[in-house]
């Protein structure tokens, strides 16, 4: 049930959708002769869009999560397991064209190849089912398996967990498969902006994971100053909002012990 509720909440709280809803609402007020109120709402909405277009608020939100992982993470000499989270592929296009299709989180897969080769004896789990409502066939694991096969990795040594639909289920289902012992070293490979939420879930479920962050979105000395990358700033605002809403909602649902 929580999976479907999260989809509904994001549909409502998605910044793009909010901008459109407010615009339509202001237009409807105009036609009901509430023109003064309509104009005020429209202008506030417009000013806010312009503000986040010129000032990289979204990048700042992402930076606040990423900066914890700027320092080089010390990987132990012995790694017992590697957990790779899905989300780097486009399963729909994979099915459509029978070709591997990666998105802007491709580093999760690309960087994992090196780690898998480096720690040949480690147990490897790739976690990624379908996050699309009513489309369980659009899982990330099937695309990842094809990717690893084409790159020359023996997929029979990788466990592909394809039932999880979100980050919480990624961790919960993978832990059941891993059955980690207290003294085992497990690496977690996921995007830097996604790492905090993943680790908080694992900590709540008594699984100590060593972060191996990839797919950084900002430079280390990021500064919150206006720029002309308007579309990029808008997209970053949506992504940053998504990550922070995830952190807050998982805490409110009791899936993590703290927000950040």
mmCIF file of C-alpha atoms in Angstrom:
data_model
loop_
_atom_site.group_PDB
_atom_site.id
_atom_site.type_symbol
_atom_site.label_atom_id
_atom_site.label_comp_id
_atom_site.label_asym_id
_atom_site.label_seq_id
_atom_site.Cartn_x
_atom_site.Cartn_y
_atom_site.Cartn_z
ATOM 1 C CA UNK A 1 0.000 0.000 0.000
ATOM 2 C CA UNK A 2 2.817 2.424 0.879
ATOM 3 C CA UNK A 3 4.260 1.956 -2.630
ATOM 4 C CA UNK A 4 1.066 3.217 -4.242
ATOM 5 C CA UNK A 5 0.674 6.025 -1.698
ATOM 6 C CA UNK A 6 4.206 7.225 -2.440
ATOM 7 C CA UNK A 7 3.352 7.371 -6.139
ATOM 8 C CA UNK A 8 0.226 9.413 -5.395
ATOM 9 C CA UNK A 9 2.072 11.789 -3.068
ATOM 10 C CA UNK A 10 4.843 12.373 -5.604
ATOM 11 C CA UNK A 11 2.243 12.995 -8.301
ATOM 12 C CA UNK A 12 0.822 15.735 -6.090
ATOM 13 C CA UNK A 13 4.107 17.113 -4.739
ATOM 14 C CA UNK A 14 6.134 16.931 -7.938
ATOM 15 C CA UNK A 15 7.239 20.563 -8.471
ATOM 16 C CA UNK A 16 6.418 20.472 -12.191
ATOM 17 C CA UNK A 17 2.905 19.264 -11.450
ATOM 18 C CA UNK A 18 2.433 21.893 -8.742
ATOM 19 C CA UNK A 19 3.433 24.683 -11.142
ATOM 20 C CA UNK A 20 0.969 23.417 -13.738
ATOM 21 C CA UNK A 21 -1.858 22.933 -11.213
ATOM 22 C CA UNK A 22 -1.384 26.428 -9.794
ATOM 23 C CA UNK A 23 -1.311 27.931 -13.294
ATOM 24 C CA UNK A 24 -4.532 26.150 -14.262
ATOM 25 C CA UNK A 25 -6.096 27.166 -10.952
ATOM 26 C CA UNK A 26 -5.233 30.829 -11.494
ATOM 27 C CA UNK A 27 -6.649 30.699 -15.033
ATOM 28 C CA UNK A 28 -9.896 29.144 -13.775
ATOM 29 C CA UNK A 29 -10.220 31.916 -11.169
ATOM 30 C CA UNK A 30 -9.806 34.464 -13.938
ATOM 31 C CA UNK A 31 -12.778 33.052 -15.834
ATOM 32 C CA UNK A 32 -14.852 33.136 -12.655
ATOM 33 C CA UNK A 33 -14.246 36.895 -12.471
ATOM 34 C CA UNK A 34 -11.797 36.568 -9.578
ATOM 35 C CA UNK A 35 -9.194 38.337 -11.656
ATOM 36 C CA UNK A 36 -7.327 40.084 -8.874
ATOM 37 C CA UNK A 37 -6.787 36.831 -6.923
ATOM 38 C CA UNK A 38 -5.986 35.042 -10.171
ATOM 39 C CA UNK A 39 -3.315 37.586 -11.071
ATOM 40 C CA UNK A 40 -1.737 37.440 -7.589
ATOM 41 C CA UNK A 41 -1.510 33.624 -7.610
ATOM 42 C CA UNK A 42 -0.183 33.600 -11.161
ATOM 43 C CA UNK A 43 2.512 36.175 -10.376
ATOM 44 C CA UNK A 44 3.640 34.368 -7.209
ATOM 45 C CA UNK A 45 3.884 31.105 -9.149
ATOM 46 C CA UNK A 46 5.737 32.800 -12.003
ATOM 47 C CA UNK A 47 8.195 34.570 -9.689
ATOM 48 C CA UNK A 48 8.980 31.302 -7.903
ATOM 49 C CA UNK A 49 9.625 29.493 -11.207
ATOM 50 C CA UNK A 50 11.927 32.292 -12.339
ATOM 51 C CA UNK A 51 13.702 32.217 -8.964
ATOM 52 C CA UNK A 52 14.532 28.483 -9.068
ATOM 53 C CA UNK A 53 15.415 28.775 -12.765
ATOM 54 C CA UNK A 54 18.160 31.336 -12.193
ATOM 55 C CA UNK A 55 19.320 30.200 -8.749
ATOM 56 C CA UNK A 56 20.405 26.528 -8.465
ATOM 57 C CA UNK A 57 18.355 25.695 -5.378
ATOM 58 C CA UNK A 58 17.959 22.106 -6.574
ATOM 59 C CA UNK A 59 21.709 21.629 -6.924
ATOM 60 C CA UNK A 60 22.126 23.049 -3.428
ATOM 61 C CA UNK A 61 19.647 20.522 -2.024
ATOM 62 C CA UNK A 62 21.533 17.705 -3.733
ATOM 63 C CA UNK A 63 24.892 19.134 -2.640
ATOM 64 C CA UNK A 64 23.795 19.046 1.009
ATOM 65 C CA UNK A 65 23.318 15.289 0.685
ATOM 66 C CA UNK A 66 26.373 14.597 -1.461
ATOM 67 C CA UNK A 67 28.967 16.536 0.519
ATOM 68 C CA UNK A 68 29.106 13.901 3.259
ATOM 69 C CA UNK A 69 30.636 11.568 0.671
ATOM 70 C CA UNK A 70 33.161 13.973 -0.835
ATOM 71 C CA UNK A 71 35.997 12.446 1.173
ATOM 72 C CA UNK A 72 37.478 9.309 -0.265
ATOM 73 C CA UNK A 73 35.700 6.330 1.249
ATOM 74 C CA UNK A 74 38.135 3.788 2.628
ATOM 75 C CA UNK A 75 37.289 0.395 1.193
ATOM 76 C CA UNK A 76 38.500 -2.509 3.332
ATOM 77 C CA UNK A 77 40.961 -4.970 1.841
ATOM 78 C CA UNK A 78 38.442 -7.755 2.288
ATOM 79 C CA UNK A 79 34.935 -7.242 0.934
ATOM 80 C CA UNK A 80 32.421 -9.999 1.622
ATOM 81 C CA UNK A 81 29.555 -8.591 -0.380
ATOM 82 C CA UNK A 82 28.545 -5.919 -2.875
ATOM 83 C CA UNK A 83 25.049 -4.471 -3.100
ATOM 84 C CA UNK A 84 24.239 -2.507 -6.261
ATOM 85 C CA UNK A 85 20.984 -0.567 -6.374
ATOM 86 C CA UNK A 86 19.027 -0.328 -9.594
ATOM 87 C CA UNK A 87 17.742 2.841 -11.202
ATOM 88 C CA UNK A 88 20.420 3.329 -13.839
ATOM 89 C CA UNK A 89 18.503 1.821 -16.732
ATOM 90 C CA UNK A 90 15.394 2.397 -18.848
ATOM 91 C CA UNK A 91 13.565 -0.966 -18.921
ATOM 92 C CA UNK A 92 10.846 0.305 -21.274
ATOM 93 C CA UNK A 93 13.320 1.305 -23.996
ATOM 94 C CA UNK A 94 15.234 -1.931 -23.377
ATOM 95 C CA UNK A 95 12.107 -3.920 -24.206
ATOM 96 C CA UNK A 96 11.195 -1.645 -27.081
ATOM 97 C CA UNK A 97 14.511 -1.843 -28.943
ATOM 98 C CA UNK A 98 16.190 -4.884 -27.380
ATOM 99 C CA UNK A 99 19.193 -2.707 -26.573
ATOM 100 C CA UNK A 100 20.692 -1.642 -23.260
ATOM 101 C CA UNK A 101 19.410 1.801 -22.369
ATOM 102 C CA UNK A 102 21.075 3.697 -19.513
ATOM 103 C CA UNK A 103 20.061 6.977 -17.893
ATOM 104 C CA UNK A 104 22.021 9.701 -16.095
ATOM 105 C CA UNK A 105 22.725 7.345 -13.164
ATOM 106 C CA UNK A 106 24.677 4.954 -15.390
ATOM 107 C CA UNK A 107 27.696 5.186 -13.067
ATOM 108 C CA UNK A 108 25.960 2.734 -10.729
ATOM 109 C CA UNK A 109 26.501 0.027 -13.332
ATOM 110 C CA UNK A 110 29.719 1.262 -14.909
ATOM 111 C CA UNK A 111 31.591 1.686 -11.618
ATOM 112 C CA UNK A 112 30.269 -1.603 -10.270
ATOM 113 C CA UNK A 113 32.108 -3.488 -13.022
ATOM 114 C CA UNK A 114 35.458 -2.440 -11.582
ATOM 115 C CA UNK A 115 34.400 -3.295 -8.037
ATOM 116 C CA UNK A 116 33.095 -6.735 -9.028
ATOM 117 C CA UNK A 117 36.342 -7.518 -10.826
ATOM 118 C CA UNK A 118 38.434 -6.263 -7.922
ATOM 119 C CA UNK A 119 36.641 -8.378 -5.316
ATOM 120 C CA UNK A 120 36.101 -11.603 -7.224
ATOM 121 C CA UNK A 121 35.202 -13.641 -4.139
ATOM 122 C CA UNK A 122 32.576 -11.215 -2.869
ATOM 123 C CA UNK A 123 28.902 -12.071 -2.985
ATOM 124 C CA UNK A 124 27.149 -9.712 -5.423
ATOM 125 C CA UNK A 125 23.513 -8.630 -5.308
ATOM 126 C CA UNK A 126 21.876 -6.351 -7.844
ATOM 127 C CA UNK A 127 18.582 -5.021 -6.496
ATOM 128 C CA UNK A 128 16.054 -3.473 -8.835
ATOM 129 C CA UNK A 129 12.525 -4.490 -9.728
ATOM 130 C CA UNK A 130 9.932 -2.330 -11.424
ATOM 131 C CA UNK A 131 8.912 0.984 -9.909
ATOM 132 C CA UNK A 132 6.160 1.451 -12.479
ATOM 133 C CA UNK A 133 2.596 0.907 -11.270
ATOM 134 C CA UNK A 134 0.918 -2.022 -13.099
ATOM 135 C CA UNK A 135 4.085 -2.804 -15.063
ATOM 136 C CA UNK A 136 6.003 -5.442 -13.048
ATOM 137 C CA UNK A 137 7.700 -6.500 -16.290
ATOM 138 C CA UNK A 138 9.713 -3.266 -16.419
ATOM 139 C CA UNK A 139 12.397 -4.261 -13.912
ATOM 140 C CA UNK A 140 15.927 -2.885 -13.824
ATOM 141 C CA UNK A 141 17.473 -6.286 -13.057
ATOM 142 C CA UNK A 142 16.809 -7.724 -16.502
ATOM 143 C CA UNK A 143 18.541 -4.769 -18.159
ATOM 144 C CA UNK A 144 21.449 -4.948 -15.707
ATOM 145 C CA UNK A 145 21.898 -8.652 -16.394
ATOM 146 C CA UNK A 146 22.131 -7.973 -20.113
ATOM 147 C CA UNK A 147 24.604 -5.157 -19.438
ATOM 148 C CA UNK A 148 26.903 -7.347 -17.357
ATOM 149 C CA UNK A 149 26.760 -10.153 -19.932
ATOM 150 C CA UNK A 150 27.799 -7.817 -22.733
ATOM 151 C CA UNK A 151 30.561 -6.276 -20.627
ATOM 152 C CA UNK A 152 32.038 -9.707 -19.901
ATOM 153 C CA UNK A 153 30.957 -10.228 -16.274
ATOM 154 C CA UNK A 154 29.853 -13.716 -15.282
ATOM 155 C CA UNK A 155 26.230 -13.172 -14.314
ATOM 156 C CA UNK A 156 25.925 -16.567 -12.641
ATOM 157 C CA UNK A 157 27.848 -15.078 -9.696
ATOM 158 C CA UNK A 158 25.401 -12.175 -9.372
ATOM 159 C CA UNK A 159 22.080 -12.512 -7.560
ATOM 160 C CA UNK A 160 19.455 -10.405 -9.312
ATOM 161 C CA UNK A 161 16.752 -9.293 -6.886
ATOM 162 C CA UNK A 162 13.827 -8.193 -9.053
ATOM 163 C CA UNK A 163 10.894 -7.849 -6.638
ATOM 164 C CA UNK A 164 11.768 -4.516 -4.984
ATOM 165 C CA UNK A 165 9.895 -1.434 -6.185
ATOM 166 C CA UNK A 166 11.584 1.313 -4.160
ATOM 167 C CA UNK A 167 14.643 2.047 -2.020
ATOM 168 C CA UNK A 168 13.119 0.615 1.134
ATOM 169 C CA UNK A 169 12.366 -2.698 -0.546
ATOM 170 C CA UNK A 170 15.830 -2.675 -2.168
ATOM 171 C CA UNK A 171 17.431 -2.831 1.257
ATOM 172 C CA UNK A 172 14.904 -5.121 2.976
ATOM 173 C CA UNK A 173 14.766 -7.763 0.236
ATOM 174 C CA UNK A 174 18.525 -7.653 -0.341
ATOM 175 C CA UNK A 175 19.254 -8.182 3.346
ATOM 176 C CA UNK A 176 17.124 -11.324 3.349
ATOM 177 C CA UNK A 177 19.165 -12.634 0.424
ATOM 178 C CA UNK A 178 22.525 -11.549 1.824
ATOM 179 C CA UNK A 179 21.870 -12.766 5.371
ATOM 180 C CA UNK A 180 24.935 -10.750 6.431
ATOM 181 C CA UNK A 181 26.977 -11.720 9.472
ATOM 182 C CA UNK A 182 28.070 -9.085 11.985
ATOM 183 C CA UNK A 183 31.729 -9.121 10.934
ATOM 184 C CA UNK A 184 31.104 -9.037 7.172
ATOM 185 C CA UNK A 185 32.023 -6.047 4.997
ATOM 186 C CA UNK A 186 29.327 -5.108 2.494
ATOM 187 C CA UNK A 187 29.713 -2.293 -0.038
ATOM 188 C CA UNK A 188 26.719 -0.294 -1.199
ATOM 189 C CA UNK A 189 26.923 1.187 -4.696
ATOM 190 C CA UNK A 190 24.386 3.864 -5.543
ATOM 191 C CA UNK A 191 24.199 7.543 -6.493
ATOM 192 C CA UNK A 192 25.718 9.944 -3.971
ATOM 193 C CA UNK A 193 22.437 11.863 -3.671
ATOM 194 C CA UNK A 194 20.620 8.582 -3.019
ATOM 195 C CA UNK A 195 23.176 7.180 -0.581
ATOM 196 C CA UNK A 196 21.960 8.855 2.610
ATOM 197 C CA UNK A 197 18.433 7.483 2.394
ATOM 198 C CA UNK A 198 19.714 4.003 1.558
ATOM 199 C CA UNK A 199 22.137 3.928 4.495
ATOM 200 C CA UNK A 200 19.519 5.215 6.932
ATOM 201 C CA UNK A 201 17.197 2.388 5.931
ATOM 202 C CA UNK A 202 19.996 -0.150 6.321
ATOM 203 C CA UNK A 203 20.963 1.268 9.736
ATOM 204 C CA UNK A 204 17.355 1.036 10.905
ATOM 205 C CA UNK A 205 17.428 -2.643 9.942
ATOM 206 C CA UNK A 206 20.789 -3.372 11.606
ATOM 207 C CA UNK A 207 22.769 -3.764 8.404
ATOM 208 C CA UNK A 208 26.060 -1.880 8.375
ATOM 209 C CA UNK A 209 26.856 -0.969 4.787
ATOM 210 C CA UNK A 210 30.022 0.734 3.540
ATOM 211 C CA UNK A 211 29.102 3.537 1.111
ATOM 212 C CA UNK A 212 30.602 3.563 -2.360
ATOM 213 C CA UNK A 213 28.956 6.678 -3.828
ATOM 214 C CA UNK A 214 28.876 7.314 -7.567
ATOM 215 C CA UNK A 215 27.029 9.620 -9.935
ATOM 216 C CA UNK A 216 27.883 12.915 -8.204
ATOM 217 C CA UNK A 217 25.880 15.884 -9.519
ATOM 218 C CA UNK A 218 27.969 18.768 -8.148
ATOM 219 C CA UNK A 219 31.584 19.782 -7.755
ATOM 220 C CA UNK A 220 33.038 19.834 -4.222
ATOM 221 C CA UNK A 221 33.310 23.617 -3.964
ATOM 222 C CA UNK A 222 29.739 24.234 -5.109
ATOM 223 C CA UNK A 223 28.457 27.774 -4.550
ATOM 224 C CA UNK A 224 24.874 28.929 -4.561
ATOM 225 C CA UNK A 225 25.099 31.706 -7.134
ATOM 226 C CA UNK A 226 22.743 32.634 -10.011
ATOM 227 C CA UNK A 227 23.452 31.273 -13.483
ATOM 228 C CA UNK A 228 21.785 30.980 -16.885
ATOM 229 C CA UNK A 229 21.392 27.185 -16.948
ATOM 230 C CA UNK A 230 17.650 27.591 -16.552
ATOM 231 C CA UNK A 231 16.389 24.173 -17.653
ATOM 232 C CA UNK A 232 19.143 22.382 -15.755
ATOM 233 C CA UNK A 233 18.257 24.298 -12.605
ATOM 234 C CA UNK A 234 14.591 23.366 -12.976
ATOM 235 C CA UNK A 235 15.416 19.683 -13.438
ATOM 236 C CA UNK A 236 17.788 19.758 -10.473
ATOM 237 C CA UNK A 237 15.092 21.327 -8.322
ATOM 238 C CA UNK A 238 12.799 18.425 -9.106
ATOM 239 C CA UNK A 239 15.507 15.865 -8.304
ATOM 240 C CA UNK A 240 16.603 17.621 -5.114
ATOM 241 C CA UNK A 241 13.010 17.916 -3.943
ATOM 242 C CA UNK A 242 12.450 14.224 -4.626
ATOM 243 C CA UNK A 243 15.431 13.179 -2.509
ATOM 244 C CA UNK A 244 14.543 15.400 0.446
ATOM 245 C CA UNK A 245 10.885 14.393 0.351
ATOM 246 C CA UNK A 246 12.109 10.791 0.365
ATOM 247 C CA UNK A 247 14.235 11.429 3.446
ATOM 248 C CA UNK A 248 11.373 13.135 5.269
ATOM 249 C CA UNK A 249 8.648 10.669 4.281
ATOM 250 C CA UNK A 250 10.727 7.598 5.168
ATOM 251 C CA UNK A 251 11.348 9.054 8.615
ATOM 252 C CA UNK A 252 7.644 9.814 9.121
ATOM 253 C CA UNK A 253 6.780 6.261 8.068
ATOM 254 C CA UNK A 254 9.239 4.864 10.594
ATOM 255 C CA UNK A 255 11.536 3.405 7.956
ATOM 256 C CA UNK A 256 14.509 5.420 9.200
ATOM 257 C CA UNK A 257 15.544 6.603 12.665
ATOM 258 C CA UNK A 258 16.260 10.184 11.550
ATOM 259 C CA UNK A 259 15.687 12.501 8.618
ATOM 260 C CA UNK A 260 19.344 13.243 7.882
#
